[in-house]
């Protein structure tokens, strides 16, 4: 039997309204990659990458897409469980409302795939012909 609808609605409603302020251990982060098993790689405003776990109340009720924003609760280093740095405390859906809050920090206009060097792209081009290679 599935979860009651009231639990699903409560989790969805909780994530639509931003809190007035965040605790000192919480930050807004951008999701870079879904690692699997409710684990996500997130980018903090300080350009630090952290591995966080989705809270149990959001599992199978709310989906997070790459490039979206979440509130991460970074636990103290002594409470760190393996490679996991913290937990996703909230999921940002109404980004316009969240941006008005004082704790929202702008992220660098970096894309998710920053590791690619600035080489000339060959996407959509024909391979070079033999006559061009002989020059």
Backbone as ProteinMPNN parsed JSONL, in Angstrom:
{"seq_chain_A": "XXXXXXXXXXXXXXXXXXXXXXXXXXXXXXXXXXXXXXXXXXXXXXXXXXXXXXXXXXXXXXXXXXXXXXXXXXXXXXXXXXXXXXXXXXXXXXXXXXXXXXXXXXXXXXXXXXXXXXXXXXXXXXXXXXXXXXX", "coords_chain_A": {"N_chain_A": [[0.836, -1.177, 0.0], [0.529, 2.241, -0.754], [1.96, 5.461, 0.18], [0.101, 7.69, 2.286], [-2.004, 10.232, 0.849], [-2.021, 12.647, 2.204], [0.517, 12.868, 3.336], [2.118, 13.178, 1.096], [1.107, 15.562, 0.024], [1.702, 17.29, 2.139], [4.517, 17.281, 2.155], [5.003, 18.387, -0.368], [3.782, 20.9, -0.108], [5.282, 22.018, 1.925], [7.686, 22.499, 0.658], [7.1, 24.51, -1.125], [6.834, 27.029, 0.039], [9.183, 29.385, 1.062], [11.397, 29.373, 3.918], [11.649, 31.837, 6.598], [14.234, 32.363, 7.556], [17.445, 30.709, 7.456], [19.04, 28.043, 9.251], [22.326, 28.143, 10.831], [23.798, 25.98, 9.789], [22.679, 25.45, 7.352], [22.418, 25.87, 3.784], [21.731, 27.285, 0.548], [21.893, 25.394, -2.375], [22.997, 24.331, -5.659], [21.885, 21.685, -7.689], [24.008, 19.383, -9.148], [24.39, 16.774, -10.119], [22.663, 13.675, -10.148], [23.436, 11.076, -8.13], [22.432, 8.592, -7.515], [20.503, 6.24, -5.523], [19.198, 8.11, -3.804], [21.147, 10.064, -3.482], [22.867, 13.093, -4.12], [24.988, 15.249, -6.002], [25.969, 18.449, -5.171], [26.409, 21.97, -5.723], [27.811, 24.468, -3.851], [27.425, 28.009, -3.022], [30.039, 28.883, -2.619], [31.472, 27.585, -4.513], [32.143, 25.007, -3.863], [31.908, 21.501, -4.048], [29.559, 19.207, -2.831], [28.398, 16.096, -1.455], [25.186, 15.07, -0.937], [22.344, 13.726, 0.823], [19.008, 12.84, 0.055], [16.277, 13.772, 2.055], [14.265, 11.513, 3.971], [11.511, 12.016, 3.972], [11.014, 13.221, 1.544], [11.53, 11.348, -0.389], [10.497, 9.463, -3.179], [8.347, 11.158, -3.493], [8.929, 13.771, -4.226], [10.696, 14.962, -6.99], [13.95, 15.758, -8.079], [15.51, 17.838, -10.335], [18.41, 18.1, -12.451], [20.379, 20.977, -12.082], [18.528, 22.307, -10.62], [17.539, 23.894, -7.491], [18.284, 23.399, -4.043], [17.894, 23.235, -0.453], [20.49, 22.603, 1.613], [21.507, 20.817, 4.471], [24.287, 20.959, 6.119], [25.991, 18.8, 8.014], [27.965, 18.739, 11.041], [31.527, 18.21, 10.832], [32.359, 16.083, 12.507], [30.105, 14.552, 12.667], [29.847, 13.423, 10.234], [28.89, 11.01, 7.832], [30.531, 8.692, 6.329], [31.077, 9.312, 2.92], [29.078, 11.118, 2.571], [28.093, 14.419, 2.92], [25.985, 15.859, 3.991], [22.428, 16.598, 4.295], [19.521, 16.929, 2.241], [17.416, 19.401, 3.029], [15.267, 20.863, 2.104], [13.426, 21.462, -0.913], [13.666, 23.593, -3.641], [11.046, 24.982, -5.341], [9.352, 27.124, -6.255], [11.15, 29.272, -7.485], [11.268, 32.028, -7.878], [10.086, 33.215, -5.623], [11.871, 32.381, -3.645], [14.233, 33.684, -4.367], [13.895, 36.26, -3.467], [14.51, 36.274, -0.805], [16.762, 37.003, 1.937], [18.855, 35.239, 2.394], [19.466, 34.052, -0.01], [21.94, 33.44, -2.335], [23.668, 34.504, -5.18], [24.624, 32.343, -7.775], [27.54, 31.51, -9.642], [27.58, 32.056, -13.133], [28.007, 29.5, -14.267], [28.121, 26.564, -16.226], [26.873, 23.192, -15.987], [28.676, 21.382, -17.039], [31.531, 22.23, -16.709], [34.04, 21.203, -16.933], [34.906, 20.693, -19.475], [37.23, 21.588, -21.893], [37.984, 24.688, -23.608], [37.731, 24.096, -26.556], [37.523, 23.995, -30.131], [34.373, 23.208, -31.204], [33.131, 20.225, -32.688], [30.626, 19.412, -33.166], [27.888, 18.672, -35.161], [29.217, 19.079, -37.525], [30.718, 18.079, -40.611], [33.032, 15.371, -41.064], [36.547, 16.038, -41.626], [37.665, 16.27, -44.982], [39.796, 14.245, -47.156], [41.336, 15.882, -48.799], [41.595, 18.258, -47.368], [43.167, 17.498, -45.219], [45.612, 17.009, -46.402], [46.864, 19.435, -46.817]], "CA_chain_A": [[0.0, 0.0, 0.0], [1.332, 3.45, -0.908], [1.922, 6.474, 1.219], [-1.135, 8.479, 2.261], [-1.947, 11.471, 0.069], [-1.75, 13.794, 3.072], [1.967, 12.966, 3.497], [2.649, 13.698, -0.156], [0.719, 16.973, -0.058], [2.434, 18.039, 3.168], [5.897, 17.445, 1.69], [4.99, 19.313, -1.499], [3.442, 22.236, 0.386], [6.413, 22.488, 2.722], [8.77, 22.95, -0.207], [6.707, 25.642, -1.962], [7.026, 28.294, 0.738], [10.526, 29.483, 1.638], [11.435, 29.767, 5.328], [12.086, 33.213, 6.818], [15.693, 32.348, 7.619], [18.039, 29.377, 7.519], [19.926, 27.807, 10.387], [23.724, 28.344, 10.419], [24.342, 24.835, 9.06], [21.958, 25.288, 6.092], [22.754, 26.735, 2.654], [21.081, 26.979, -0.717], [22.876, 24.807, -3.289], [22.476, 23.924, -6.965], [22.104, 20.261, -7.953], [24.859, 19.151, -10.312], [24.245, 15.432, -10.66], [22.043, 12.65, -9.32], [24.396, 9.976, -8.001], [21.708, 7.346, -7.309], [20.162, 5.889, -4.139], [18.846, 9.346, -3.104], [22.341, 10.881, -3.276], [23.018, 14.129, -5.134], [26.132, 16.156, -5.932], [25.473, 19.818, -5.195], [27.413, 23.028, -5.753], [27.534, 25.554, -2.916], [27.819, 29.32, -3.573], [31.493, 29.02, -2.523], [31.99, 26.721, -5.574], [32.545, 23.728, -3.278], [30.984, 20.429, -4.382], [29.269, 18.334, -1.694], [27.502, 14.971, -1.689], [24.124, 15.131, 0.053], [21.326, 12.687, 0.753], [17.636, 13.344, 0.075], [15.584, 13.416, 3.287], [13.333, 10.396, 3.787], [10.137, 12.492, 3.727], [10.896, 13.635, 0.15], [11.785, 10.227, -1.299], [9.351, 8.961, -3.944], [7.267, 12.144, -3.549], [9.417, 14.955, -4.93], [11.84, 14.66, -7.831], [14.866, 16.885, -8.218], [16.171, 17.809, -11.635], [19.749, 18.671, -12.501], [20.33, 22.42, -12.269], [17.581, 22.863, -9.676], [18.101, 24.368, -6.232], [17.842, 22.735, -2.822], [18.494, 23.701, 0.796], [21.245, 21.498, 2.194], [21.888, 20.936, 5.872], [25.612, 20.36, 6.232], [26.248, 18.415, 9.398], [29.313, 19.011, 11.522], [32.466, 17.196, 10.328], [32.431, 14.896, 13.365], [28.893, 13.76, 12.438], [29.859, 13.01, 8.834], [28.692, 9.578, 7.627], [31.199, 8.258, 5.102], [31.31, 10.377, 1.944], [27.923, 12.012, 2.563], [28.394, 15.639, 3.673], [24.807, 16.421, 4.645], [21.099, 16.134, 3.898], [18.68, 17.92, 1.582], [16.376, 19.757, 3.981], [14.125, 21.412, 1.394], [13.587, 21.525, -2.36], [13.169, 24.87, -4.145], [10.185, 24.855, -6.523], [9.006, 28.478, -6.674], [12.437, 29.952, -7.38], [11.06, 33.47, -7.836], [9.853, 33.582, -4.222], [13.089, 32.113, -2.879], [15.257, 34.674, -4.709], [13.628, 37.493, -2.73], [14.971, 36.121, 0.572], [18.1, 37.552, 2.192], [19.867, 34.183, 2.409], [19.729, 33.576, -1.366], [23.172, 33.965, -2.907], [23.75, 34.235, -6.61], [25.623, 31.377, -8.2], [28.259, 31.903, -10.847], [26.886, 31.63, -14.345], [28.751, 28.362, -14.798], [27.292, 25.453, -16.65], [27.109, 21.956, -15.253], [29.837, 20.715, -17.618], [32.634, 23.182, -16.784], [35.299, 20.505, -17.076], [35.253, 20.614, -20.879], [38.118, 22.673, -22.284], [37.467, 25.554, -24.656], [38.22, 23.696, -27.859], [36.564, 24.214, -31.192], [33.421, 22.11, -31.214], [32.907, 19.56, -33.97], [29.255, 18.929, -33.176], [27.106, 19.1, -36.311], [30.076, 19.307, -38.678], [31.147, 16.91, -41.356], [34.435, 15.081, -40.823], [37.393, 16.664, -42.647], [37.908, 15.436, -46.17], [41.194, 13.915, -47.348], [42.039, 16.995, -49.437], [41.875, 19.248, -46.341], [44.212, 16.986, -44.362], [46.875, 16.998, -47.126], [47.432, 20.789, -46.839]], "C_chain_A": [[0.885, 1.246, 0.0], [1.204, 4.405, 0.267], [0.616, 7.243, 1.143], [-0.937, 9.793, 1.509], [-1.611, 12.668, 0.948], [-0.248, 13.963, 3.31], [2.607, 13.584, 2.258], [2.337, 15.18, -0.287], [1.483, 17.823, 0.948], [3.874, 18.277, 2.739], [5.965, 18.439, 0.539], [4.701, 20.737, -1.04], [4.588, 22.849, 1.189], [7.516, 23.062, 1.851], [8.383, 24.149, -1.065], [6.94, 26.977, -1.278], [8.415, 28.347, 1.363], [10.472, 29.879, 3.111], [11.939, 31.211, 5.458], [13.602, 33.325, 6.884], [16.17, 30.913, 7.757], [18.894, 29.254, 8.768], [21.377, 27.963, 9.911], [24.311, 27.179, 9.614], [23.669, 24.619, 7.709], [22.414, 26.311, 5.059], [21.922, 26.33, 1.449], [22.164, 26.489, -1.671], [22.194, 24.433, -4.596], [22.844, 22.469, -7.212], [22.903, 20.117, -9.24], [24.529, 17.816, -10.961], [23.53, 14.536, -9.658], [22.974, 11.443, -9.306], [23.712, 8.619, -7.85], [21.492, 7.073, -5.841], [19.927, 7.128, -3.283], [20.054, 10.185, -2.74], [22.49, 11.851, -4.444], [24.313, 14.893, -4.909], [25.593, 17.562, -6.099], [26.637, 20.797, -5.149], [26.965, 24.142, -4.822], [27.916, 26.887, -3.545], [29.326, 29.559, -3.519], [32.215, 28.151, -3.552], [32.553, 25.407, -5.038], [31.476, 22.689, -3.631], [30.818, 19.512, -3.173], [28.326, 17.225, -2.135], [26.468, 14.965, -0.573], [23.076, 14.061, -0.227], [19.953, 13.339, 0.826], [16.947, 12.864, 1.342], [14.505, 12.374, 3.003], [11.922, 10.875, 3.456], [9.915, 12.936, 2.285], [11.055, 12.484, -0.831], [10.482, 9.707, -1.891], [8.165, 9.92, -3.942], [7.677, 13.365, -4.355], [10.663, 14.57, -5.715], [12.646, 15.928, -8.034], [15.549, 16.775, -9.572], [17.535, 18.482, -11.547], [19.64, 20.157, -12.823], [19.329, 23.093, -11.345], [18.273, 23.261, -8.375], [17.479, 23.631, -5.053], [18.473, 23.441, -1.621], [19.182, 22.495, 1.415], [21.592, 21.826, 3.635], [23.208, 20.197, 6.026], [25.901, 20.076, 7.695], [27.687, 18.743, 9.762], [30.246, 17.902, 11.057], [32.547, 15.943, 11.203], [31.201, 13.999, 13.21], [28.823, 13.221, 11.018], [29.791, 11.486, 8.72], [29.308, 9.174, 6.299], [31.469, 9.435, 4.19], [30.193, 11.415, 1.935], [28.197, 13.2, 3.481], [27.192, 16.198, 4.425], [23.526, 15.855, 4.065], [20.36, 17.268, 3.209], [17.495, 18.179, 2.507], [15.119, 20.274, 3.291], [14.453, 21.487, -0.089], [12.945, 22.818, -2.845], [12.34, 24.61, -5.397], [9.844, 26.232, -7.083], [10.241, 29.359, -6.515], [12.281, 31.465, -7.266], [10.851, 33.956, -6.399], [11.112, 33.417, -3.386], [14.147, 33.177, -3.14], [15.073, 35.988, -3.956], [14.174, 37.452, -1.304], [16.413, 36.585, 0.725], [19.19, 36.488, 2.132], [20.191, 33.641, 1.02], [20.992, 34.24, -1.88], [23.211, 33.583, -4.377], [24.881, 33.254, -6.898], [26.306, 31.915, -9.447], [27.527, 31.345, -12.052], [27.643, 30.512, -15.025], [27.774, 27.276, -15.199], [27.661, 24.218, -15.854], [28.37, 21.269, -15.748], [30.987, 21.693, -17.797], [33.966, 22.508, -17.069], [35.781, 20.448, -18.525], [36.109, 21.832, -21.233], [37.502, 23.471, -23.426], [38.115, 25.217, -25.992], [37.137, 23.972, -28.882], [35.661, 22.992, -31.29], [33.256, 21.54, -32.613], [31.492, 19.015, -34.08], [28.526, 19.516, -34.38], [27.938, 19.378, -37.552], [30.428, 17.985, -39.346], [32.616, 16.638, -41.014], [35.294, 15.706, -41.926], [37.635, 15.708, -43.809], [39.409, 15.2, -46.309], [41.981, 15.082, -47.938], [42.392, 18.073, -48.403], [43.022, 18.81, -45.451], [45.581, 17.018, -45.035], [47.572, 18.35, -47.091], [48.513, 20.986, -45.828]], "O_chain_A": [[1.897, 1.279, 0.7], [0.444, 4.177, 1.208], [0.073, 7.432, 0.054], [0.142, 10.384, 1.527], [-0.976, 13.613, 0.479], [0.219, 15.091, 3.471], [3.518, 14.406, 2.358], [3.203, 15.969, -0.666], [1.867, 18.951, 0.644], [4.402, 19.371, 2.942], [6.89, 19.249, 0.477], [5.315, 21.682, -1.536], [4.825, 24.056, 1.132], [8.204, 24.001, 2.251], [9.257, 24.756, -1.683], [7.219, 27.969, -1.952], [8.787, 27.447, 2.116], [9.593, 30.643, 3.511], [12.573, 31.739, 4.545], [14.188, 34.26, 6.339], [15.407, 30.02, 8.124], [19.409, 30.249, 9.279], [21.633, 27.92, 8.707], [25.239, 27.386, 8.831], [24.043, 23.698, 6.983], [22.748, 27.449, 5.388], [21.468, 25.191, 1.34], [23.231, 27.096, -1.768], [20.979, 24.242, -4.645], [23.982, 22.063, -6.973], [22.531, 20.654, -10.284], [24.401, 17.72, -12.181], [23.768, 14.631, -8.454], [23.264, 10.861, -10.352], [24.358, 7.588, -8.041], [22.209, 7.608, -4.996], [20.406, 7.194, -2.151], [19.997, 10.95, -1.778], [22.271, 11.49, -5.6], [24.696, 15.155, -3.769], [24.854, 17.846, -7.042], [27.704, 20.497, -4.612], [25.876, 24.695, -4.979], [28.668, 26.901, -4.52], [29.845, 30.361, -4.296], [33.433, 27.993, -3.479], [33.363, 24.766, -5.707], [30.281, 22.964, -3.525], [31.801, 19.089, -2.564], [27.549, 17.396, -3.075], [26.821, 14.868, 0.602], [22.941, 13.564, -1.345], [19.759, 14.29, 1.582], [17.019, 11.681, 1.675], [13.909, 12.36, 1.926], [11.205, 10.193, 2.723], [8.773, 13.024, 1.836], [10.735, 12.643, -2.009], [9.49, 9.536, -1.183], [7.071, 9.532, -4.352], [6.864, 13.932, -5.085], [11.572, 13.934, -5.183], [12.097, 17.025, -8.147], [16.104, 15.729, -9.91], [17.777, 19.323, -10.68], [18.902, 20.551, -13.726], [19.276, 24.321, -11.285], [19.459, 22.99, -8.189], [16.297, 23.287, -5.07], [19.464, 24.156, -1.761], [18.54, 21.486, 1.707], [21.926, 22.963, 3.97], [23.246, 18.967, 6.061], [26.038, 20.991, 8.507], [28.519, 18.995, 8.891], [29.809, 16.762, 10.9], [32.782, 14.85, 10.687], [31.24, 12.824, 13.575], [27.819, 12.616, 10.643], [30.519, 10.763, 9.401], [28.669, 9.3, 5.254], [32.024, 10.446, 4.622], [30.352, 12.485, 1.348], [28.493, 13.028, 4.663], [27.361, 16.934, 5.397], [23.517, 14.796, 3.437], [20.548, 18.435, 3.55], [16.673, 17.294, 2.741], [14.02, 20.141, 3.829], [15.62, 21.565, -0.472], [11.801, 23.109, -2.497], [12.847, 24.089, -6.391], [10.034, 26.474, -8.274], [10.368, 30.097, -5.538], [13.095, 32.115, -6.611], [11.383, 34.996, -6.011], [11.385, 34.237, -2.509], [14.887, 33.54, -2.226], [16.028, 36.754, -3.827], [14.286, 38.496, -0.661], [17.188, 36.564, -0.23], [20.343, 36.811, 1.845], [21.114, 32.837, 0.885], [21.104, 35.466, -1.863], [22.831, 32.476, -4.759], [25.962, 33.345, -6.316], [25.718, 32.68, -10.211], [26.924, 30.274, -11.982], [27.895, 30.569, -16.229], [26.727, 27.1, -14.576], [28.656, 24.211, -15.129], [29.07, 20.634, -14.96], [31.386, 21.965, -18.93], [34.932, 23.186, -17.416], [36.957, 20.18, -18.77], [35.754, 22.965, -20.91], [36.61, 22.988, -24.123], [38.95, 25.97, -26.495], [35.972, 24.161, -28.533], [36.143, 21.869, -31.441], [33.242, 22.277, -33.599], [31.193, 18.24, -34.989], [28.549, 20.729, -34.59], [27.403, 19.871, -38.545], [30.432, 16.925, -38.718], [33.363, 17.568, -40.709], [34.817, 15.885, -43.047], [37.788, 14.5, -43.625], [40.207, 15.874, -45.657], [43.157, 15.26, -47.621], [43.412, 18.744, -48.561], [43.781, 19.651, -44.97], [46.604, 17.051, -44.351], [48.78, 18.408, -47.318], [49.08, 22.075, -45.734]]}, "name": "protein", "num_of_chains": 1, "seq": "XXXXXXXXXXXXXXXXXXXXXXXXXXXXXXXXXXXXXXXXXXXXXXXXXXXXXXXXXXXXXXXXXXXXXXXXXXXXXXXXXXXXXXXXXXXXXXXXXXXXXXXXXXXXXXXXXXXXXXXXXXXXXXXXXXXXXXX"}
